[in-house]
Short mmCIF file of C-alpha atoms in Angstrom, two decimals:
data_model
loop_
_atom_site.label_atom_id
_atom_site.label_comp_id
_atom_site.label_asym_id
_atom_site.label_seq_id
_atom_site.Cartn_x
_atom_site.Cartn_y
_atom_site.Cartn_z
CA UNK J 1 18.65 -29.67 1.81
CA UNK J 2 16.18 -26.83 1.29
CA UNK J 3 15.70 -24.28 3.44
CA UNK J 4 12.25 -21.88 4.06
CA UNK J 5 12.21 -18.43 2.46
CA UNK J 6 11.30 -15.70 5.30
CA UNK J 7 7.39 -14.01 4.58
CA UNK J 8 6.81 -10.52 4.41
CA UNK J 9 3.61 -9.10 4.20
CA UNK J 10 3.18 -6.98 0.15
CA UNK J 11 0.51 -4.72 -0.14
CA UNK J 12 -0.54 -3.61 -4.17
CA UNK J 13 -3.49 -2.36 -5.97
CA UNK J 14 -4.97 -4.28 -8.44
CA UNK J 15 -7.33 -1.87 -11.13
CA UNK J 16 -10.27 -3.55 -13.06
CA UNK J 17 -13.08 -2.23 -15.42
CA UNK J 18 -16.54 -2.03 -14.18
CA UNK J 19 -19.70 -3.16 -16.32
CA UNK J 20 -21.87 -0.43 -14.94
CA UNK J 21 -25.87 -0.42 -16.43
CA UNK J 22 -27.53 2.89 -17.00
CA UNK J 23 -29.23 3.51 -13.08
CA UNK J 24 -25.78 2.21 -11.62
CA UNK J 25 -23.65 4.97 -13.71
CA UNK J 26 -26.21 7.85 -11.91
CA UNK J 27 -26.01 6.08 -8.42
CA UNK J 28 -21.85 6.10 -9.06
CA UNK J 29 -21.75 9.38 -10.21
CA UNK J 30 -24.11 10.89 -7.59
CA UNK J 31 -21.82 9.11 -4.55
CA UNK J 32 -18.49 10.76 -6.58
CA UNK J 33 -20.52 13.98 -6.80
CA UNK J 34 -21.66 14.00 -3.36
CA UNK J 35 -17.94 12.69 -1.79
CA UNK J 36 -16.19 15.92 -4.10
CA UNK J 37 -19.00 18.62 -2.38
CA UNK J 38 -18.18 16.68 1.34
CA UNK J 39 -14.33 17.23 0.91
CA UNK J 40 -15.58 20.78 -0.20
CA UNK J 41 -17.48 21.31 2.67
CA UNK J 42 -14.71 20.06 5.01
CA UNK J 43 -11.84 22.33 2.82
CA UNK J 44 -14.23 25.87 4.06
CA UNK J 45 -14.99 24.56 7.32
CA UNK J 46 -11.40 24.27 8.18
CA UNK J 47 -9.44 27.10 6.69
CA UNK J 48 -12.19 29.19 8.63
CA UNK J 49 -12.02 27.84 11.79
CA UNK J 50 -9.52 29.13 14.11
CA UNK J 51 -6.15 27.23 14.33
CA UNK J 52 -6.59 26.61 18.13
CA UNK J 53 -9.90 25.21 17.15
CA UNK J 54 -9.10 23.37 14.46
CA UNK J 55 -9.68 19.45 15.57
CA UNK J 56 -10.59 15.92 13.92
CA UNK J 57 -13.77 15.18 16.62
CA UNK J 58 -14.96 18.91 15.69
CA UNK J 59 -14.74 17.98 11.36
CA UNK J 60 -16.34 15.00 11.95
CA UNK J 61 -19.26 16.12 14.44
CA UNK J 62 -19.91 18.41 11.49
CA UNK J 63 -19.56 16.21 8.86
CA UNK J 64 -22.49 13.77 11.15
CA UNK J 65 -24.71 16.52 11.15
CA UNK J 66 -24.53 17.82 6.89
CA UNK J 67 -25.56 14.04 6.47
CA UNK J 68 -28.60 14.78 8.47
CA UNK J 69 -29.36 17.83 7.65
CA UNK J 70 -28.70 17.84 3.72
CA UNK J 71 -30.27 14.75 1.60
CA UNK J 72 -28.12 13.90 -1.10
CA UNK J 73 -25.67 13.49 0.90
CA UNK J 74 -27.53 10.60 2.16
CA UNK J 75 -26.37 8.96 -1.71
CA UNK J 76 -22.92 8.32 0.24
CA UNK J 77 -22.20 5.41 2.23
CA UNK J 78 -21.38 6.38 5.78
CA UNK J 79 -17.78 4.54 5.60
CA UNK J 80 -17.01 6.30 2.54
CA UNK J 81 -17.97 9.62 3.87
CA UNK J 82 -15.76 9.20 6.80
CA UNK J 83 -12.99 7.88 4.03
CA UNK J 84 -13.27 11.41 2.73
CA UNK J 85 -12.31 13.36 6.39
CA UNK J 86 -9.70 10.82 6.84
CA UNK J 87 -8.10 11.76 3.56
CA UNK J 88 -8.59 15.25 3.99
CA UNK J 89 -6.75 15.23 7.21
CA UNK J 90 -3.90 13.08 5.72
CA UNK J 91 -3.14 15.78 2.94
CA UNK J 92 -2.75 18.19 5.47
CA UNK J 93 -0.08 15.73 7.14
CA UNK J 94 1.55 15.60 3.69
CA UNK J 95 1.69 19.14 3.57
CA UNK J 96 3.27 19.49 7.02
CA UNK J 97 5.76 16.95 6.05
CA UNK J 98 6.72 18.66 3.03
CA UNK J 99 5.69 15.85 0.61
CA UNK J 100 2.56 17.70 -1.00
CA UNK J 101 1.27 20.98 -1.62
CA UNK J 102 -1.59 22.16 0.34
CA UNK J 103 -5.44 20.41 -0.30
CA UNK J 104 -7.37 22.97 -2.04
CA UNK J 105 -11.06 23.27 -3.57
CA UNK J 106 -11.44 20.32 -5.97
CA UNK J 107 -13.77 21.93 -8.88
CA UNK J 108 -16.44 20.26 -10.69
CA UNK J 109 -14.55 19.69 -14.13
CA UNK J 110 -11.28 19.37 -13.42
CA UNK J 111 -11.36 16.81 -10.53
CA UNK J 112 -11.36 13.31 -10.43
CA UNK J 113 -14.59 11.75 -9.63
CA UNK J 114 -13.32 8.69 -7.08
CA UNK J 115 -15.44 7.16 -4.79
CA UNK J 116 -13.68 4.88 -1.23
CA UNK J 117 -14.83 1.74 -0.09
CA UNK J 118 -12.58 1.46 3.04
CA UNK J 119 -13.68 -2.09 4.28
CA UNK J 120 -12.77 -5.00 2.23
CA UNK J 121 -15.56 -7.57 3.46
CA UNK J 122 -18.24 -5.18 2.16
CA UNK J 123 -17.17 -6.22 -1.64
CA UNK J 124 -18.09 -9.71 -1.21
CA UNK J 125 -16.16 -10.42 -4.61
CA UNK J 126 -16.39 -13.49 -6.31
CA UNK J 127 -15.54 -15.02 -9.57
CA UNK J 128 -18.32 -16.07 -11.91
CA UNK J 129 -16.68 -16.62 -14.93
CA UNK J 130 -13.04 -16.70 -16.76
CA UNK J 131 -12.80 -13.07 -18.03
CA UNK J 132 -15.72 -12.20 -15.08
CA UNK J 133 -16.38 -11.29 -11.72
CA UNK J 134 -19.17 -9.61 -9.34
CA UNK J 135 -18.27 -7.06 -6.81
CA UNK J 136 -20.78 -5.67 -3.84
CA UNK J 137 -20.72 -1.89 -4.35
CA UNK J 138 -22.44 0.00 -1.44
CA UNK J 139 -25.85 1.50 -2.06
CA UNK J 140 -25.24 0.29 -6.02
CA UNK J 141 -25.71 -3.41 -5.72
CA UNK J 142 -23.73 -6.10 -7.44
CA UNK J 143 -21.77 -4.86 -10.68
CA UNK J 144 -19.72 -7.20 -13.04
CA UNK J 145 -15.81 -6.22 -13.43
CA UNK J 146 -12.88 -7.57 -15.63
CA UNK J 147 -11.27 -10.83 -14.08
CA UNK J 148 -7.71 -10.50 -15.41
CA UNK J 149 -5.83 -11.68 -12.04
CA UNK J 150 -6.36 -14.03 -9.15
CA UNK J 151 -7.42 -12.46 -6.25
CA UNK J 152 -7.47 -13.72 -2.26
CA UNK J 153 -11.56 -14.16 -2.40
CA UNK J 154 -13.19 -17.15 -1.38
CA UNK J 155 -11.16 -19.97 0.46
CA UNK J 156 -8.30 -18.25 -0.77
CA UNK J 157 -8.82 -15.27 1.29
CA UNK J 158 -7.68 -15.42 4.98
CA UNK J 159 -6.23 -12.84 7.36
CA UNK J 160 -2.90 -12.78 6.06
CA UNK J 161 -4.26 -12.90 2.42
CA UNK J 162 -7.17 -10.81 1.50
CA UNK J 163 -8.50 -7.66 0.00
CA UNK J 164 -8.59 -4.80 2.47
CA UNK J 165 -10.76 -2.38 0.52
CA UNK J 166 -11.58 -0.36 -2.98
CA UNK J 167 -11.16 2.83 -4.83
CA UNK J 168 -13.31 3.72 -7.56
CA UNK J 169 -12.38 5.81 -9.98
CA UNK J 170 -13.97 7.47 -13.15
CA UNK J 171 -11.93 7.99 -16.36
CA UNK J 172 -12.72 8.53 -20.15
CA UNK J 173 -12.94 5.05 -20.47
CA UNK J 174 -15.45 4.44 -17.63
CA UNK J 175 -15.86 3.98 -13.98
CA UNK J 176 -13.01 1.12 -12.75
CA UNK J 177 -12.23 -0.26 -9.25
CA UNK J 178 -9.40 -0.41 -7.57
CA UNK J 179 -8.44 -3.41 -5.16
CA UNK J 180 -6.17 -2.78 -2.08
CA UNK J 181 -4.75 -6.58 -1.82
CA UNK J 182 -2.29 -7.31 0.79
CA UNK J 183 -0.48 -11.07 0.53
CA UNK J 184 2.10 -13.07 2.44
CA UNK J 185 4.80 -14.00 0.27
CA UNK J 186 8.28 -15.31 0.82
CA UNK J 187 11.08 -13.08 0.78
CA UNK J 188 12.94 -12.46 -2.72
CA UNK J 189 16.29 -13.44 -2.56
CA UNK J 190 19.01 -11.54 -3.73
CA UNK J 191 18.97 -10.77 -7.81
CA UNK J 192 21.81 -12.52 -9.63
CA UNK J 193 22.08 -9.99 -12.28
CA UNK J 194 24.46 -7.90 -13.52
CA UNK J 195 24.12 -4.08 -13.18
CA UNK J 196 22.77 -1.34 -16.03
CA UNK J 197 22.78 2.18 -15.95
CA UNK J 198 19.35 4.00 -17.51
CA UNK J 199 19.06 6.86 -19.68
CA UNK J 200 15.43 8.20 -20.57
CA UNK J 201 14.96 10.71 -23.36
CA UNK J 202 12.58 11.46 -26.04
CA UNK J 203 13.72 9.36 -29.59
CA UNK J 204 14.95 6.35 -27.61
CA UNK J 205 12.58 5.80 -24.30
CA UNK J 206 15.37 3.79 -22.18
CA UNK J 207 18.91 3.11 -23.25
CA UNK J 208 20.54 1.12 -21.77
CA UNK J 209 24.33 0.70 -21.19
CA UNK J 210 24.62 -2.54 -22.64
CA UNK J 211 23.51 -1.46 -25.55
CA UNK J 212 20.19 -3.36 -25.23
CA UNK J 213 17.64 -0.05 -25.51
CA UNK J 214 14.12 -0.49 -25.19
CA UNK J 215 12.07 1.57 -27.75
CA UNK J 216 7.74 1.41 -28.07
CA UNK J 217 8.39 0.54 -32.28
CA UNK J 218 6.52 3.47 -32.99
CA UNK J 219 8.61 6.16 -34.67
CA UNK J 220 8.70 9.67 -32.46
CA UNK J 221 9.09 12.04 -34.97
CA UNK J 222 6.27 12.68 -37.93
CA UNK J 223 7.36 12.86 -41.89
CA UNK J 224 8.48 16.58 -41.60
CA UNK J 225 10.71 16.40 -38.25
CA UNK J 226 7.96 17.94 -35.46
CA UNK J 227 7.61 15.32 -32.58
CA UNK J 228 4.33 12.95 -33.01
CA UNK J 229 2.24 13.62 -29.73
CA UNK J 230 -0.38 10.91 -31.11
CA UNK J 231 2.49 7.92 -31.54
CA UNK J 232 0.12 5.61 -29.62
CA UNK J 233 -2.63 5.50 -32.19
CA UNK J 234 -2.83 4.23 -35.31
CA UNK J 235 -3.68 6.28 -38.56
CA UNK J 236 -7.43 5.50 -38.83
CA UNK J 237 -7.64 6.72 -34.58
CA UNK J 238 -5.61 9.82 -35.73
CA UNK J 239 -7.66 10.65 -38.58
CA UNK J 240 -10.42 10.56 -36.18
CA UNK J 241 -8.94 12.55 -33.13
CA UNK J 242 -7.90 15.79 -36.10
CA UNK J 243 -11.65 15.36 -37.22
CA UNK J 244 -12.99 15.17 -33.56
CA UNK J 245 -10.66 18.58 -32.60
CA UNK J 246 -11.56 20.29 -35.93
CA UNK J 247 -15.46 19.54 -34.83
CA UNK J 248 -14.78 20.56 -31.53
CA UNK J 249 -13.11 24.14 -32.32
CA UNK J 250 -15.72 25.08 -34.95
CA UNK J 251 -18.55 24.15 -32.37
CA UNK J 252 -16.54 26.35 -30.01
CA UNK J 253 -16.57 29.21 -32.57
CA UNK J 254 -20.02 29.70 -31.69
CA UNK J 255 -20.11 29.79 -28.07
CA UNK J 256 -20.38 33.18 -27.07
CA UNK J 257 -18.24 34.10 -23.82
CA UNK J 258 -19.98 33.41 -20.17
CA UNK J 259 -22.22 30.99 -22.29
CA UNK J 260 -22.66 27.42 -21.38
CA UNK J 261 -20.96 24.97 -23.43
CA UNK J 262 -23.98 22.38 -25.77
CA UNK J 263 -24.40 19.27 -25.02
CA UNK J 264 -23.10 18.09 -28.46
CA UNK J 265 -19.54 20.17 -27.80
CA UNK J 266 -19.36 18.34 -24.89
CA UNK J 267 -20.03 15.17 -26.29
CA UNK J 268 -17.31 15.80 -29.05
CA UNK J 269 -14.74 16.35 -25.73
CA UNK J 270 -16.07 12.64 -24.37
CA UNK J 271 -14.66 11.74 -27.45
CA UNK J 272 -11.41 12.91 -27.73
CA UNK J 273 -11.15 12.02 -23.81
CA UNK J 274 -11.70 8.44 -25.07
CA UNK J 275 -8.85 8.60 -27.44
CA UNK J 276 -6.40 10.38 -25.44
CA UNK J 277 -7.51 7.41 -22.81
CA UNK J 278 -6.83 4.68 -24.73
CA UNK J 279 -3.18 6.13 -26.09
CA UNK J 280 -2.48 6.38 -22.14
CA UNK J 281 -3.73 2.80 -21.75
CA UNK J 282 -1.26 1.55 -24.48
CA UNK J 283 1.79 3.62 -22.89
CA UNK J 284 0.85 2.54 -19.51
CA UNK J 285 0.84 -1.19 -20.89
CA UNK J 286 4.18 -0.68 -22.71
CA UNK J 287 5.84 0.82 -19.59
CA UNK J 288 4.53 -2.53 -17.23
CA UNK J 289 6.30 -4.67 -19.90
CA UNK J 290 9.38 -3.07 -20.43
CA UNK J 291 10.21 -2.49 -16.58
CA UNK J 292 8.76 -5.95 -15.37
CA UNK J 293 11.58 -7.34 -18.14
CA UNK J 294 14.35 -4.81 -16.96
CA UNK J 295 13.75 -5.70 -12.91
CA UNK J 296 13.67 -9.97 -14.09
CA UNK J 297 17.01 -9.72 -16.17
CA UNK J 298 18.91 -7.34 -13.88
CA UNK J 299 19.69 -7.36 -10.42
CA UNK J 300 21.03 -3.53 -10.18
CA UNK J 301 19.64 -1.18 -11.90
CA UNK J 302 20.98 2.92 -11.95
CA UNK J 303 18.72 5.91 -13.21
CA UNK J 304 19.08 9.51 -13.05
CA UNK J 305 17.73 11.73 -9.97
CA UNK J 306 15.50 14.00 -12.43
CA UNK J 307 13.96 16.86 -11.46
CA UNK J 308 10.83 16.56 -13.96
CA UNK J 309 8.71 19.11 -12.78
CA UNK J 310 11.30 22.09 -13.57
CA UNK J 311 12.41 20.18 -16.97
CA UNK J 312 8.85 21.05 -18.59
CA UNK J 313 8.73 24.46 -16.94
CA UNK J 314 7.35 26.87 -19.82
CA UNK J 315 10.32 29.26 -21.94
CA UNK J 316 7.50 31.79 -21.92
CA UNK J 317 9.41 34.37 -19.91
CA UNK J 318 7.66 37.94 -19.08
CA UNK J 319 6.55 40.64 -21.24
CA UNK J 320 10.15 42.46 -20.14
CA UNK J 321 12.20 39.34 -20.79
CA UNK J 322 10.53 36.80 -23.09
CA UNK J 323 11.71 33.29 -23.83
CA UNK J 324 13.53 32.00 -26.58
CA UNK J 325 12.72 29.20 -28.91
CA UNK J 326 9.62 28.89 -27.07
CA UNK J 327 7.77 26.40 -29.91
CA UNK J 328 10.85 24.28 -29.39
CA UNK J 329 10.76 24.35 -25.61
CA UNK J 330 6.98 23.63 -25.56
CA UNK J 331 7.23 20.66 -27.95
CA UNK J 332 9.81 19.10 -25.98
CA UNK J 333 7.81 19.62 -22.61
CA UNK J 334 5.11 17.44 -24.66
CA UNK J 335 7.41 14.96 -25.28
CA UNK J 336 8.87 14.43 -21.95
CA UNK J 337 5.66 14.42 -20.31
CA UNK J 338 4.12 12.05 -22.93
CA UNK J 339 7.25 9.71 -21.89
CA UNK J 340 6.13 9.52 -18.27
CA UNK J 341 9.76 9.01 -16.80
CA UNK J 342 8.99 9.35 -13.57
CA UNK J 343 6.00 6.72 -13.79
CA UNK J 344 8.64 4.86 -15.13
CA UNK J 345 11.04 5.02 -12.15
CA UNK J 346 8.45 4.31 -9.51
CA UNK J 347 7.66 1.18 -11.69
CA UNK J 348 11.00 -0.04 -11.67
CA UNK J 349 11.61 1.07 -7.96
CA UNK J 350 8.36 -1.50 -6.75
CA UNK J 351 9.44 -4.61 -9.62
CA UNK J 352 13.51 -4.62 -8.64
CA UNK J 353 12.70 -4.84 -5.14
CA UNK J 354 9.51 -7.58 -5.42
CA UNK J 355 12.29 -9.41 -7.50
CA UNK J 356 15.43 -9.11 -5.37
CA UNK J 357 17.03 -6.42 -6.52
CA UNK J 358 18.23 -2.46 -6.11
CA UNK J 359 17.23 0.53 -7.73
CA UNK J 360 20.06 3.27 -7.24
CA UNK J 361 19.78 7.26 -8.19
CA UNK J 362 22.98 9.17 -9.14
CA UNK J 363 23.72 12.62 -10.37
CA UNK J 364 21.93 13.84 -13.57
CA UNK J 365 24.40 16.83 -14.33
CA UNK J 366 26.70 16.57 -17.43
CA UNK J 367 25.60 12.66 -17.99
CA UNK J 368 24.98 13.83 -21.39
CA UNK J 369 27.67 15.93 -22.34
CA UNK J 370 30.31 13.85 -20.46
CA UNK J 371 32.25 11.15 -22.91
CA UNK J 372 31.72 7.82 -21.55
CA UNK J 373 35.55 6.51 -22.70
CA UNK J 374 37.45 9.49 -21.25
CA UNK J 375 35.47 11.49 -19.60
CA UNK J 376 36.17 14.76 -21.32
CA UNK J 377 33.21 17.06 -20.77
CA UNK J 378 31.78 19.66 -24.00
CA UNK J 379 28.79 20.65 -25.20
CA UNK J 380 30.15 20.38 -28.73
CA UNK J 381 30.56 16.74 -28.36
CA UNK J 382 26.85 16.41 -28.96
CA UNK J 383 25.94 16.89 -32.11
CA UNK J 384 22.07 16.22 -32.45
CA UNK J 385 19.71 14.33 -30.49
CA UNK J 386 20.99 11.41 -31.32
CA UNK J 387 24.80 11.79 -32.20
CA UNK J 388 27.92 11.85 -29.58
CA UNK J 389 31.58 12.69 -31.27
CA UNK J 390 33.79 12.90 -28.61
CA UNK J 391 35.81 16.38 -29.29
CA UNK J 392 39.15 15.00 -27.65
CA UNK J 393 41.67 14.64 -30.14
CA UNK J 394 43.21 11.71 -28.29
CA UNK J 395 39.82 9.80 -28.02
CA UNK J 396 37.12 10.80 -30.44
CA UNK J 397 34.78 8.18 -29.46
CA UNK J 398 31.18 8.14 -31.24
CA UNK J 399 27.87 6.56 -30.88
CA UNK J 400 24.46 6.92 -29.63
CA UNK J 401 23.86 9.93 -27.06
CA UNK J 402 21.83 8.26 -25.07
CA UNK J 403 23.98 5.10 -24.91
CA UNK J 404 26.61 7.41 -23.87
CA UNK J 405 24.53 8.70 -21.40
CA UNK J 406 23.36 5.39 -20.36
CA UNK J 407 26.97 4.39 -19.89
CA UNK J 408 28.13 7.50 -18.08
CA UNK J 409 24.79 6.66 -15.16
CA UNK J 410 26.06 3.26 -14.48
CA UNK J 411 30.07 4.80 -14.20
CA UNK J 412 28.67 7.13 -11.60
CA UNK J 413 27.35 3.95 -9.59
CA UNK J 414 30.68 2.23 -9.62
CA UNK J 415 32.46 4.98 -8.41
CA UNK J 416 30.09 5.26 -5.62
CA UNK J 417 28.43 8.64 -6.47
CA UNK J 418 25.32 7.18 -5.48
CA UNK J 419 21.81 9.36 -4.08
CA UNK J 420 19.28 6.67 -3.38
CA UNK J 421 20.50 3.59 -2.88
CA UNK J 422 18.49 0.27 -2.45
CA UNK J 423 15.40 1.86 -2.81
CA UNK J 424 12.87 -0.92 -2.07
CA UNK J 425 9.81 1.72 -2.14
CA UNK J 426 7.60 3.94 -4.43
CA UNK J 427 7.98 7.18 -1.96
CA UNK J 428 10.90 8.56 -0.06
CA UNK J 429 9.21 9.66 2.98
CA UNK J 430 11.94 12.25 5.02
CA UNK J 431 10.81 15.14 7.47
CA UNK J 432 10.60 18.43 5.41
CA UNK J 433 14.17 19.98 4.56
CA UNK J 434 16.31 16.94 5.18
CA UNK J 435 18.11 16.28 2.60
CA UNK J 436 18.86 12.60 1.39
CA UNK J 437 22.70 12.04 2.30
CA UNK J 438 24.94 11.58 -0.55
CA UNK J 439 27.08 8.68 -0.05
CA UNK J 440 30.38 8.57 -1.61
#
């Protein structure tokens, strides 16, 4: 006798390259333009106003009359200009909540260029081909993207199942959109699996502590020791990327200062944007395998509760106290954000819980240093990167330091020294300064 799985409602993104001509590239880049200067606009507008004053109806009476009043700001769809208020108001939400820093001017170069299409029946996608399909852009017309998953278009699509809108979003590779899908599906049921404990570090990506580690096959470390920041390109691309920054600094050379960068130094950073671009693409790729494998084969899954941010904090110090080993420092900063482990965790956080299963969080102090037979706690023990000797004369255990570390994160879980458990989304959301509750 079978029995019916319970729905729940799943809402993901789905990303997909654009095939943009020429004109459609300007209109794109004009809306992105034109959406950055709106947010600008609305960023002034409120910090001067008044707090008492300070109101949604008052930003977007405003906002009504710029579009008037100013004509390329007529380039923007109406729906995606009021996307842009509704965003701005949300950071300020996530700033009250304590879950972001505060919005601030979004500059020319170093921002994103993102455009919102908030209503999903103004896409009017369909699929033309195998590797093909047409998309209804606003004010651009119909543009050709990458069909590399089924989507709920056509008779597929119904209220339950459908696409609810679009992002799109410029990189070095191109302008790409971004689906907002949301799907009925039956309910996992609960994961099978055993439990593993997760170490991430720098030589080996993710150990695990069964002893089945997942590593890239692409050795970290160059010839002469030094960490290889380029490991996701082959020799012929790196050749290329020390030829493209050679170029680049020699154009530089000539650039005297307040003087406006040429058009061919620029073109030599397009370049090397490309490159870096398609090493992220690779990574990204690598990190979608290896977690979708980890949250199929295992049904709990323990990682460390990692404070990232102050990990790659510069050893700099001040002029009256500088750093020490600051090369060091800095090339292990490169490394750790090259590894992406917190991309990592929010990857495995989504896929354990679409597939039945936990993701848990435990205490990241001494995991490394701690011996994962008897517990006996040294710095000595750890030899190198890679080496663990335990120093107690009555155990001396040895093996892989991140295996031992590995080991030590699931031991932490079974004795119920647990942070985060059964996380089943991306973002903790908590009112600012609440703490999670440890559970013990």
């Amino acid at each position: 006798m079978t029995t019916e799985r319970a729905l729940e409602k799943r809402q993901f993104g789905h990303r997909a390259r654009l095939a943009l001509t020429p004109a459609q590239v300007r209109l794109v880049d004009d809306q992105a333009h034109a959406a950055r200067a709106m947010w600008n606009q609305l960023h002034d507008l409120w910090t001067m106003t008044p707090k008492c004053q300070r109101s949604l109806s008052r930003m977007d009476q405003t906002l009504r009359q710029a579009r008037k009043e100013i004509d390329w700001y007529a380039v923007l769809p109406a729906q995606a200009a009021q996307a842009v208020l509704k965003t701005y108001v949300q950071a300020w939400k996530n700033c009250w909540d304590g879950r972001a820093e505060e919005p601030t001017f979004k500059a020319r170069i170093r921002t994103v260029m993102s455009v919102d299409i908030p209503q999903g029946r103004d896409l009017q996608i369909k699929r033309v081909h195998r590797r093909w399909g047409v998309v209804n852009i606003p004010k651009v017309g119909r543009v050709r993207f990458r069909w590399t998953r089924d989507l709920p278009v056509g008779k597929a699509a119904n209220k339950e199942n459908r696409i609810t809108g679009a992002r799109l979003v410029k990189d070095a590779l191109g302008w790409h959109i971004a689906f907002r899908v949301q799907t009925l599906e039956p309910r996992a049921e609960p994961h099978g699996g055993g439990e593993v404990g997760i170490d991430a570090g720098v030589n080996l990506p993710l150990a695990l502590s069964d002893g089945n580690h997942q590593d890239h096959g692409r050795p970290p470390r160059l010839p002469d020791g030094t960490a290889d920041r380029d490991k996701w390109l082959n020799p012929d691309e790196k050749a290329k990327l020390l030829r493209l920054e050679r170029q680049a600094a020699h154009r530089k050379s000539f650039r005297k200062p307040q003087e406006r960068s040429s058009n061919s130094l620029h073109h030599t950073y397009d370049q090397i944007k490309q490159l870096r671009a398609r090493a992220t693409r690779r990574a990204v790729d690598w990190q979608h395998r290896t977690t979708m494998t980890i949250a199929r084969t295992y049904g709990t899954v323990v990682v460390e509760q990692l404070n990232i941010t102050n990990m790659v904090k510069s050893a700099k110090g001040t002029i009256e106290e500088p750093g020490k080993n600051v090369t060091q420092k800095s090339g292990l900063n490169r490394s750790i954000s090259q590894e992406a482990w917190g991309r990592t965790v929010t990857m495995l956080t989504y896929k354990t819980a679409r597939y039945g299963g936990t993701l848990v969080k435990v205490p990241a102090p001494n995991t490394s240093l701690r011996c994962s037979a008897c517990g006996f706690i040294t710095p000595c023990s750890r030899e190198d990167q890679a080496t663990f000797v335990c120093k107690n004369p009555d155990c001396g255990w040895e093996g892989n330091a991140d295996h031992n570390a590995a080991r030590n994160v699931l031991h932490l879980y079974r004795m119920g020294h647990a942070l985060i458990p059964a996380a089943g989304r991306a973002v903790a959301r908590r009112t600012r300064g609440v703490k999670p509750t440890t559970a013990r």
